[in-house]
CSV table of C-alpha atoms and ligand atoms in Angstrom, one decimal:
chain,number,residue,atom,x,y,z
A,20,UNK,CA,55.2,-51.0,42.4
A,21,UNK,CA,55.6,-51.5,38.7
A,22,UNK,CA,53.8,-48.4,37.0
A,23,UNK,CA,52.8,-47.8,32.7
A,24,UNK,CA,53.2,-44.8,31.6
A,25,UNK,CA,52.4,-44.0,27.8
A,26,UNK,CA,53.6,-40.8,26.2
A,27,UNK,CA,56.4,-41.3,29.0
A,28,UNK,CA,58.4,-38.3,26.5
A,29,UNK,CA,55.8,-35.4,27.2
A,30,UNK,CA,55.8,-32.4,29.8
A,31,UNK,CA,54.2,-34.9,32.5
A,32,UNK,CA,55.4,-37.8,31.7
A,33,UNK,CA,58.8,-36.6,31.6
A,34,UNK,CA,59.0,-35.0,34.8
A,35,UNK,CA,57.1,-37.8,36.6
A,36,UNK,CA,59.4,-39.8,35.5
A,37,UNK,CA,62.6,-38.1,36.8
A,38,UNK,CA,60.7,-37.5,40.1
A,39,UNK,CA,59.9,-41.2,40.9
A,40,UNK,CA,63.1,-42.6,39.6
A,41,UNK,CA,64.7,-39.6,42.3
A,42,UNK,CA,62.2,-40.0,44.9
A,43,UNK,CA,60.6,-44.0,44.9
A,44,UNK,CA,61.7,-47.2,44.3
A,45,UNK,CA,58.7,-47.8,41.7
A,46,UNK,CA,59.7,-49.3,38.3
A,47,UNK,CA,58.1,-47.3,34.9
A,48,UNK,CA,57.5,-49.3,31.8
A,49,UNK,CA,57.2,-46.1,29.2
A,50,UNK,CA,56.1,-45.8,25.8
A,51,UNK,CA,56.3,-42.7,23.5
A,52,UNK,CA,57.0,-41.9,19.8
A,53,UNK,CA,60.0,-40.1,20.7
A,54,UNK,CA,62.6,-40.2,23.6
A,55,UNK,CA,64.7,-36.5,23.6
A,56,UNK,CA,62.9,-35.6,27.1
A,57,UNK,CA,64.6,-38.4,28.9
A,58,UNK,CA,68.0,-38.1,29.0
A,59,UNK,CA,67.9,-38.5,32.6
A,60,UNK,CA,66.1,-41.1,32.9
A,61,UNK,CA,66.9,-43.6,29.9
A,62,UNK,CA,69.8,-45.8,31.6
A,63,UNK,CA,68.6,-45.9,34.7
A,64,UNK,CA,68.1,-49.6,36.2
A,65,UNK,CA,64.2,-49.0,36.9
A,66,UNK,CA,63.2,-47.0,33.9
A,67,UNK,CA,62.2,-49.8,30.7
A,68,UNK,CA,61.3,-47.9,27.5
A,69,UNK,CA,60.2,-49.0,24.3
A,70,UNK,CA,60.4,-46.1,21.6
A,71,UNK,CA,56.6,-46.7,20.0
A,72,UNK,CA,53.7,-45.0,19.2
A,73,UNK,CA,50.2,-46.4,21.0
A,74,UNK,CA,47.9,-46.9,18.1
A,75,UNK,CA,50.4,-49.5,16.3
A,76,UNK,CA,52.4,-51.7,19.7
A,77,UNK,CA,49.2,-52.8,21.3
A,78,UNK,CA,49.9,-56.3,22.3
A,79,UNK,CA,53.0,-54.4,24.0
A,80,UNK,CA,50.4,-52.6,25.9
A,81,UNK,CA,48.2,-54.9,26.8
A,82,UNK,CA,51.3,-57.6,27.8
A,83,UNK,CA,52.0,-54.6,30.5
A,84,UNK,CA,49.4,-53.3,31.3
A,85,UNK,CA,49.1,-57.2,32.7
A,86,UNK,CA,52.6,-56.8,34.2
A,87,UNK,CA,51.9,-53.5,35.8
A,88,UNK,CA,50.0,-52.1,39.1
A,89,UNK,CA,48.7,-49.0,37.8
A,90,UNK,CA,48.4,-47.5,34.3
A,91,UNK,CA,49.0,-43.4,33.6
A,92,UNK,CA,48.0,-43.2,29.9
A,93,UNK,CA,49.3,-39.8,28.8
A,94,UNK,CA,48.9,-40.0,25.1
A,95,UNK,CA,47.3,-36.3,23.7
A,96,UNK,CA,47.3,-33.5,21.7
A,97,UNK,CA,47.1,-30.7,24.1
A,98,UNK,CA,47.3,-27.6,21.9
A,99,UNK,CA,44.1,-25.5,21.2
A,100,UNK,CA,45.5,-25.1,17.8
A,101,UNK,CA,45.4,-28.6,17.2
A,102,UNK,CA,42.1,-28.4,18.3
A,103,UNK,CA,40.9,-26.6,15.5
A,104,UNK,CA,42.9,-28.0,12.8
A,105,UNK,CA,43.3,-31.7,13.4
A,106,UNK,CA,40.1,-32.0,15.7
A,107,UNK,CA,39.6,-35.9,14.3
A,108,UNK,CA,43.6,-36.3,15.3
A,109,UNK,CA,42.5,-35.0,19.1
A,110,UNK,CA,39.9,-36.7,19.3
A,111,UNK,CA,41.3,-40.2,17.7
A,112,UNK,CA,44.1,-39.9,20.5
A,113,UNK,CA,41.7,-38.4,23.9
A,114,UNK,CA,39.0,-40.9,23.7
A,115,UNK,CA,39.4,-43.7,21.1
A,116,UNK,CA,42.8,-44.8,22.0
A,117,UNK,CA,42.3,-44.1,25.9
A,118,UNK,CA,39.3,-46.0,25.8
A,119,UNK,CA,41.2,-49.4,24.6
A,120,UNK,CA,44.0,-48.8,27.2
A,121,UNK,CA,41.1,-48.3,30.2
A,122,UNK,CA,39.2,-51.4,28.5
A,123,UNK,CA,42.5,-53.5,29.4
A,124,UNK,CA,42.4,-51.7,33.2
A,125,UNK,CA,39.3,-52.8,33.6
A,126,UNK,CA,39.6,-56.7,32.0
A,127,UNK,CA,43.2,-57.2,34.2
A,128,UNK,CA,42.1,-55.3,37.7
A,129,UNK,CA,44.5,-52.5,37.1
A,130,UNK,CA,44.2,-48.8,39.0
A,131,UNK,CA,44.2,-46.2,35.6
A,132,UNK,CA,45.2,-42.9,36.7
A,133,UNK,CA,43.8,-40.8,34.2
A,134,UNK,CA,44.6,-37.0,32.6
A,135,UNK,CA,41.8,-35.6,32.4
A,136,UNK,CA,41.8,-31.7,31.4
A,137,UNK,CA,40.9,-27.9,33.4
A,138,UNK,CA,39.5,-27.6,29.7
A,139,UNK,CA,36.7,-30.1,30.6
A,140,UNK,CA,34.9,-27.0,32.8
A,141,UNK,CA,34.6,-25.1,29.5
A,142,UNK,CA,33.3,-21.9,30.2
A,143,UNK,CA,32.1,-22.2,33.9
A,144,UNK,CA,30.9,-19.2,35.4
A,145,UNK,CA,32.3,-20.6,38.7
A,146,UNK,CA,34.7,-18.9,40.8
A,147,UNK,CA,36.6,-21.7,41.2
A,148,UNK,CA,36.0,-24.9,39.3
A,149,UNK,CA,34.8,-27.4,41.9
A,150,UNK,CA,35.1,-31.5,40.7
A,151,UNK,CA,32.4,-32.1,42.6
A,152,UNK,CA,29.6,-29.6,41.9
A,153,UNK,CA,30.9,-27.2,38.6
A,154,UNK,CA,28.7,-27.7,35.2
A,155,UNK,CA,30.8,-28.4,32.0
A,156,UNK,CA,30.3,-25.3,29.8
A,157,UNK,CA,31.2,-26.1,26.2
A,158,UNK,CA,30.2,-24.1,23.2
A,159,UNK,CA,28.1,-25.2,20.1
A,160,UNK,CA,29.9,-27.6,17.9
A,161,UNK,CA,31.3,-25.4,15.3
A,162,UNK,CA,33.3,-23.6,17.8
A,163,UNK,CA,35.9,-26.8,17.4
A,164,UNK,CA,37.9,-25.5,20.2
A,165,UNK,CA,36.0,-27.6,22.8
A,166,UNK,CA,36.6,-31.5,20.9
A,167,UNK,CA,39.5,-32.1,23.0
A,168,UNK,CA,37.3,-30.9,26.3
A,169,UNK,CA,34.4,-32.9,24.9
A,170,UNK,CA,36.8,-35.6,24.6
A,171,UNK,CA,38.2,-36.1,27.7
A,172,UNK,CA,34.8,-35.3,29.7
A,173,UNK,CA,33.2,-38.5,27.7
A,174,UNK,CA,36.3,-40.4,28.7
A,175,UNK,CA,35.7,-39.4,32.7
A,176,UNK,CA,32.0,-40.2,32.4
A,177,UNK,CA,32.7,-43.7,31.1
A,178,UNK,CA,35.6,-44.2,33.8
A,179,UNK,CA,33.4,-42.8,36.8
A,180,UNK,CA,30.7,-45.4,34.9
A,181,UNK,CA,33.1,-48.1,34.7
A,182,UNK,CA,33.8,-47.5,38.4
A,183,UNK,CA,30.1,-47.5,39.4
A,184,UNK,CA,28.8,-50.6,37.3
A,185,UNK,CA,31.9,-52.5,36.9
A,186,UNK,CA,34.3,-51.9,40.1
A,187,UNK,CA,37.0,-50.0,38.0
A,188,UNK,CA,39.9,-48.6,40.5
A,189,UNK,CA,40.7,-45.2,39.2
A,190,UNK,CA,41.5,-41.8,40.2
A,191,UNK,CA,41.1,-38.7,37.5
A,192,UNK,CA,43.7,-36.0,37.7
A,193,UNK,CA,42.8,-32.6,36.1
A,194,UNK,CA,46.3,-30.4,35.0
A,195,UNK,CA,45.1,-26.4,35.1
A,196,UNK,CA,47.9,-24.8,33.2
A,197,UNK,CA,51.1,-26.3,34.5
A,198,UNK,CA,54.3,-24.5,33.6
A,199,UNK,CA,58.0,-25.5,33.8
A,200,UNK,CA,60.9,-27.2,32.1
A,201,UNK,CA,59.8,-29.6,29.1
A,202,UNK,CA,56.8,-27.8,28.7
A,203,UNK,CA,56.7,-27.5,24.3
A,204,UNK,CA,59.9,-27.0,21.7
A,205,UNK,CA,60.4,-23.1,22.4
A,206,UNK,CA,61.6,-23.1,18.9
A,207,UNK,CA,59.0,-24.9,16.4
A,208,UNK,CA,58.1,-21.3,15.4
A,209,UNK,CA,54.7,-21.8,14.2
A,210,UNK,CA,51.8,-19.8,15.6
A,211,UNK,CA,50.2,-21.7,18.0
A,212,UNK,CA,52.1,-24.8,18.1
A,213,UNK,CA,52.6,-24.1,22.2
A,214,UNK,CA,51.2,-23.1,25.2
A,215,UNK,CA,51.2,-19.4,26.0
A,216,UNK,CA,54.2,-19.0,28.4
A,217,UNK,CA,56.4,-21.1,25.6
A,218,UNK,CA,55.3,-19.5,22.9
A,219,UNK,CA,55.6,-16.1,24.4
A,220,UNK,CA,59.5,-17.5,25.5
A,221,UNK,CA,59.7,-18.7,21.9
A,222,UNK,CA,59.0,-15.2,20.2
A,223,UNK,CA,60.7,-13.1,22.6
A,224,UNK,CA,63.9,-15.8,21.7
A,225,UNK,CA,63.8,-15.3,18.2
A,226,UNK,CA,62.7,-11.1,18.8
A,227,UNK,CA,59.2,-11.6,17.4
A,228,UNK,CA,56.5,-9.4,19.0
A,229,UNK,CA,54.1,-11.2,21.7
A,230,UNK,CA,50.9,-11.8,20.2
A,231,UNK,CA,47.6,-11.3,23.1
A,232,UNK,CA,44.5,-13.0,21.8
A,233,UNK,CA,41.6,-11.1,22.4
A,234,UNK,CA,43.4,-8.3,24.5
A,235,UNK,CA,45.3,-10.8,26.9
A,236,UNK,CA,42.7,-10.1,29.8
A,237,UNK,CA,41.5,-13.4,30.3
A,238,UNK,CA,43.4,-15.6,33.0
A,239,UNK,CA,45.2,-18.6,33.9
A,240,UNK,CA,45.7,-20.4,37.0
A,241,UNK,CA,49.4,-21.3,36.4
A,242,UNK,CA,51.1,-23.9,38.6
A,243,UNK,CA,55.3,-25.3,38.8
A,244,UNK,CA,55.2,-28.5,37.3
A,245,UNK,CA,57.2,-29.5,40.3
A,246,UNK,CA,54.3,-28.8,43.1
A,247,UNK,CA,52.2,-30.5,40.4
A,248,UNK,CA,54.1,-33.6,40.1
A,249,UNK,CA,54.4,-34.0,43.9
A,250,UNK,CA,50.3,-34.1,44.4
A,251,UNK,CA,50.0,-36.4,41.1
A,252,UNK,CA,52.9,-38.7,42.9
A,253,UNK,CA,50.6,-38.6,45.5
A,254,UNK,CA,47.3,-39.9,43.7
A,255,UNK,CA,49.4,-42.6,42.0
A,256,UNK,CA,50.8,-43.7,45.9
A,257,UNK,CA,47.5,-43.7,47.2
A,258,UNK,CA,48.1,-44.0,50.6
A,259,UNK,CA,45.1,-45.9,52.3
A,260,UNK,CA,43.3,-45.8,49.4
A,261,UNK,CA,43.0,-41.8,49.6
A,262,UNK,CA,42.8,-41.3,45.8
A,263,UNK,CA,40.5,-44.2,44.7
A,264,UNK,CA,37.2,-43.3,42.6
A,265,UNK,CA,37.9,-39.3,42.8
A,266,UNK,CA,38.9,-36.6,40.8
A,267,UNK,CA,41.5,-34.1,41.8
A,268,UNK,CA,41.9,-30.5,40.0
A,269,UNK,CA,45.5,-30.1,40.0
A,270,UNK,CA,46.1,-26.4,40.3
A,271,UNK,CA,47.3,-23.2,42.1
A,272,UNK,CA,44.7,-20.7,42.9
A,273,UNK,CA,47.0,-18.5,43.6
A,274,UNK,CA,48.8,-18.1,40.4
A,275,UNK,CA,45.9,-16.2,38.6
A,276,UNK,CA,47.6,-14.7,36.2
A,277,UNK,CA,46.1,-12.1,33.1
A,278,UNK,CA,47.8,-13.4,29.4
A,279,UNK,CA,49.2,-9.5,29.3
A,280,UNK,CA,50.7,-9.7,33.0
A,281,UNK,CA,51.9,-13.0,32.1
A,282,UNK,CA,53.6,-11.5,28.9
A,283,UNK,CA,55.1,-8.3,30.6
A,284,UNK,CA,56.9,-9.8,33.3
A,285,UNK,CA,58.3,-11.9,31.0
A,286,UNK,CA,59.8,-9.5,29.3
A,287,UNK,CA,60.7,-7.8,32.5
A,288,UNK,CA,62.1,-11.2,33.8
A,289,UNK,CA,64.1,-11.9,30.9
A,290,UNK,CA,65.8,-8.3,30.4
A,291,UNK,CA,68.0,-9.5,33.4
A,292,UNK,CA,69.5,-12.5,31.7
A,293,UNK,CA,72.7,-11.9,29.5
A,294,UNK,CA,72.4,-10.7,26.5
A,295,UNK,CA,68.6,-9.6,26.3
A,296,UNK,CA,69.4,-6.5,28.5
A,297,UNK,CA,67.2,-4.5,25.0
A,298,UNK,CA,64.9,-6.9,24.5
A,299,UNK,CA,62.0,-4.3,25.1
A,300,UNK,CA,63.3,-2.3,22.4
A,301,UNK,CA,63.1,-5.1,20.4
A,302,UNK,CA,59.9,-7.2,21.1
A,303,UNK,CA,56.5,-5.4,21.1
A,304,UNK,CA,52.8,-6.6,22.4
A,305,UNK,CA,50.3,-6.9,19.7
A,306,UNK,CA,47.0,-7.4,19.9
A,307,UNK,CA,44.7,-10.3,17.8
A,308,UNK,CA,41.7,-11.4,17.7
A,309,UNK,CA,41.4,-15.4,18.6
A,310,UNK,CA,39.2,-16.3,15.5
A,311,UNK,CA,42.4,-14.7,13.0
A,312,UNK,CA,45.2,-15.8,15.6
A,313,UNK,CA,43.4,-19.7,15.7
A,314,UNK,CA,40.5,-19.8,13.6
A,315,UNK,CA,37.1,-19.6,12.8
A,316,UNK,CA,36.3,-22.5,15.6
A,317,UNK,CA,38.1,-20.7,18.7
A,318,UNK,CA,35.9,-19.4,21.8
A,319,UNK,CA,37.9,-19.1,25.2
A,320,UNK,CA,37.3,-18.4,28.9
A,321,UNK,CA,38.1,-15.8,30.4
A,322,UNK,CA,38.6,-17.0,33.9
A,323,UNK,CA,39.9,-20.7,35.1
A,324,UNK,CA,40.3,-21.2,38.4
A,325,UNK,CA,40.3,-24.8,40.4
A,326,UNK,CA,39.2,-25.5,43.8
A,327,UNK,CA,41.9,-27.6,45.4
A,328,UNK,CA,39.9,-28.3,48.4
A,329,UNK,CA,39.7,-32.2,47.5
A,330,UNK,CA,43.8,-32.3,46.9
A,331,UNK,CA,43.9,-30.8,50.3
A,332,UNK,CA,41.6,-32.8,51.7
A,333,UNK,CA,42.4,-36.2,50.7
A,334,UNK,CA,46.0,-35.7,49.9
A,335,UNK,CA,47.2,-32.8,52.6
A,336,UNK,CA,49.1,-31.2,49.2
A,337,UNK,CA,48.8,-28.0,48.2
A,338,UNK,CA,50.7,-25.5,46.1
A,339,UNK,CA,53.9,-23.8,47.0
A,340,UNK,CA,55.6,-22.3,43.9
A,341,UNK,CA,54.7,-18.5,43.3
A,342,UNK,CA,54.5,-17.3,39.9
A,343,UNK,CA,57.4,-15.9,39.5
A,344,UNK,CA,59.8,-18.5,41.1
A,345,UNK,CA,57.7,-20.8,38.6
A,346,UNK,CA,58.7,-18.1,35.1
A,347,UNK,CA,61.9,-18.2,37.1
A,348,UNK,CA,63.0,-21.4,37.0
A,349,UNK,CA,61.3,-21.9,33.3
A,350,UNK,CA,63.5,-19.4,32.1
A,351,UNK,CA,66.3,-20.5,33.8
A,352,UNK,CA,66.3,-23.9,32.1
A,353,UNK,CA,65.1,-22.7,28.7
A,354,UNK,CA,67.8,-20.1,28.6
A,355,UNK,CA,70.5,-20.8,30.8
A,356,UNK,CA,70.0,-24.8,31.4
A,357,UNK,CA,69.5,-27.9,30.1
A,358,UNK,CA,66.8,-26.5,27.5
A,359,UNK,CA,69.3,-23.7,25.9
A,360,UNK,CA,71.8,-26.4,25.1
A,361,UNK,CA,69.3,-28.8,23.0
A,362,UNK,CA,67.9,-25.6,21.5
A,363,UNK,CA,71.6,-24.4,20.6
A,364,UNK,CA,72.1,-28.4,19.1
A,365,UNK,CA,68.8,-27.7,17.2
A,366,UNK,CA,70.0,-24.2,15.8
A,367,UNK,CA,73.9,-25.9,15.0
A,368,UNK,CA,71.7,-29.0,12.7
A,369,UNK,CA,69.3,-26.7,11.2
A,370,UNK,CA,66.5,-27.8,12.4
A,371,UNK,CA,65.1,-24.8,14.7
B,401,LIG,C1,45.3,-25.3,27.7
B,401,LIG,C2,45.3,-26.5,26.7
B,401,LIG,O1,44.1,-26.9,26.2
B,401,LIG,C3,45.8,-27.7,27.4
B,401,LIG,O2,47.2,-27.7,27.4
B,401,LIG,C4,45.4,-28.0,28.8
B,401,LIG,O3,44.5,-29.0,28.9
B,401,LIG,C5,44.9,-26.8,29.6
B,401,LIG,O4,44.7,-25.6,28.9
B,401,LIG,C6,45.8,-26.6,30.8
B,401,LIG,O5,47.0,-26.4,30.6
B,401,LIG,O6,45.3,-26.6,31.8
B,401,LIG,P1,44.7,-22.9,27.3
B,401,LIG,O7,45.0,-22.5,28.7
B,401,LIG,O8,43.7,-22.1,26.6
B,401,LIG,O9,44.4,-24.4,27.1
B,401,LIG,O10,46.1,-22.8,26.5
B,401,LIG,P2,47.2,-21.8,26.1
B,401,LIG,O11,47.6,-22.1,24.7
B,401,LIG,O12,48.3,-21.9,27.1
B,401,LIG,O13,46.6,-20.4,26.1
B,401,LIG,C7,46.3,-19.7,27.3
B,401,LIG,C8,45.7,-18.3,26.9
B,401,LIG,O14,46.7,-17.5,26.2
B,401,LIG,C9,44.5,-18.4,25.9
B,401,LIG,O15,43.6,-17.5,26.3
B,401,LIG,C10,45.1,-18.0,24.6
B,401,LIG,O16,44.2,-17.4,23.7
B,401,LIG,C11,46.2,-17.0,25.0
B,401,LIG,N1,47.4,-16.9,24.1
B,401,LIG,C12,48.0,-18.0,23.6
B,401,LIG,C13,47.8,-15.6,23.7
B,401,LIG,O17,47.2,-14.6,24.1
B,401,LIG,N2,48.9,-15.5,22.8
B,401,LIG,C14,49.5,-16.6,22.4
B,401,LIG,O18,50.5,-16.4,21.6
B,401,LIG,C15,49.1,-17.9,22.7
């Protein structure tokens, strides 16, 4: 199976990447602006890449998107704070340039497996966020946050519509807070340029204080990128047909984690590394509200958890990483493995 992947470079697209090229005999065509997440897979006899960016290469795209089986177009901005300052940037990228790439799915046959968010449910009173029966709960439009949610719930609708009126194979995948190696630079050192658990591993490298938004009581359903990776391998695979025209939360109910728990055990977890032995001394929690930490255009949720009742169902995946195994191994590989060396190369040139 020959397989596109665009924004091949990023946290998923990275680590898909190393798990089919361990794991399948599937070929990936990539495309990303940038290539330092693939060291282990640039080289390697069934991994092309063209170094690129997706709004310029398009008869690149379109030529494989021809050649390939099934298209994974990962191109985003998936930072809330980008949300609020570039919001025409997020939404250029989530729907306009998506939209061309599904357009050529749809004219050549082709199965898009598509990224769409956890952020679509908004601010769902649901238990658990159900792909099948939860409402979409976004705030009013000055509250910016939600353009990157609105974004990629207009991009489902018109692939579920695609499906219906014009036999588009698909499946939609929706990433609830995946954590692991690759995840964001732990060292660009600008507010809000990360998620949480990197930025919080950021700060606590450099012996800033831990910043909770709003208190830190709201919560995250936070999975290993591994046990992730495995049920998205699964919807690209798609055995029997098992994934086609459906939507899959990709998540671990299990992991429901408060921002401040998340941030103490952190700093628990990473007093027993060497050298950080004081790092409670050193690194404080503070507490901000989201509309001076973000912006005027923030709102959250306070709760996000996904029903993974079709994964189980359709796929027979679930889950198997607890939380802390998952801050475990992130750790490990931003302090002790391969992450701690690039970030020491970054510190030698001057550039962290
Ligand atoms: C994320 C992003 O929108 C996307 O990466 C993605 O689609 C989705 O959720 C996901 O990963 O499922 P969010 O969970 O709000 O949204 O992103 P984080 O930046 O990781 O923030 C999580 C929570 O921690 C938020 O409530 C935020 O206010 C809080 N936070 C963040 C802090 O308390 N302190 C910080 O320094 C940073």
């Amino acid at each position: 199976m020959n397989i596109l992947i665009l924004g091949v470079n990023g946290f998923i697209g990275s680590n898909l990447s190393e798990f089919i090229l361990a794991n399948k005999d599937w070929s990936i065509y990539g495309m990303d602006v940038q290539d330092n997440k693939l060291e282990k897979c640039l080289g390697h006899p069934r991994f092309h890449f063209l170094e690129g960016d997706i709004t310029i290469n398009r008869e690149w795209i379109e030529y494989h998107v021809k050649k390939c089986d099934v298209v994974i177009p990962l191109v985003a901005i998936a930072t809330p704070a980008a949300y609020i300052k570039n919001p025409i940037g997020v939404f250029e990228l989530a729907f306009e340039s998506n939209l061309q790439i599904v357009r050529h799915c749809l004219r050549y046959g082709k199965r898009v497996v598509f990224p769409s968010t956890s952020e679509v449910y908004g601010m769902s009173s649901d238990k658990e966020f159900s792909e099948e029966t939860s409402n979409l709960v976004l705030g009013p439009v000055n509250k910016q946050r939600w353009i990157y949610a609105c974004s990629k719930q207009l991009m489902d609708r018109v692939i579920y519509a695609y499906g219906q009126q014009n036999g588009l194979k698909y499946s939609l995948f929706r990433p609830f807070n995946w954590i692991g190696p690759k995840l964001d630079d732990v060292w660009a050192n600008k507010e809000g340029s990360a998620r949480v658990i990197s930025q919080f591993i950021g700060n606590i490298l450099r012996g800033q204080n831990l910043d909770l938004v709003n208190g830190g009581r709201q919560k995250r359903s936070f999975i290993y990128i591994d046990d992730a990776i495995e049920c998205l391998a699964q919807i690209i695979e798609n055995k029997l047909g098992c994934a086609d025209q459906r939507i899959f939360n990709i998540g671990n109910p299990s992991n429901d984690w408060s921002i401040a728990q998340l941030a103490e055990t952190l700093l628990d977890m990473i007093a027993t590394y060497p050298g950080f032995g004081d790092v409670k001394s050193r690194v404080k929690l503070n507490i901000v509200q989201g509309q001076e930490y973000y912006g005027a255009g923030y709102e959250d949720t306070n709760a996000r958890v996904p029903s993974i009742a079709n994964a189980k169902n359709y796929l027979g995946w679930q889950p198997r990483t607890d939380m802390k195994t998952a801050i475990q191994k992130t750790l490990d590989y931003y302090l002790i493995g391969d992450g701690a060396i690039k970030s020491e190369r970054k510190t030698a040139s001057g550039l962290a």
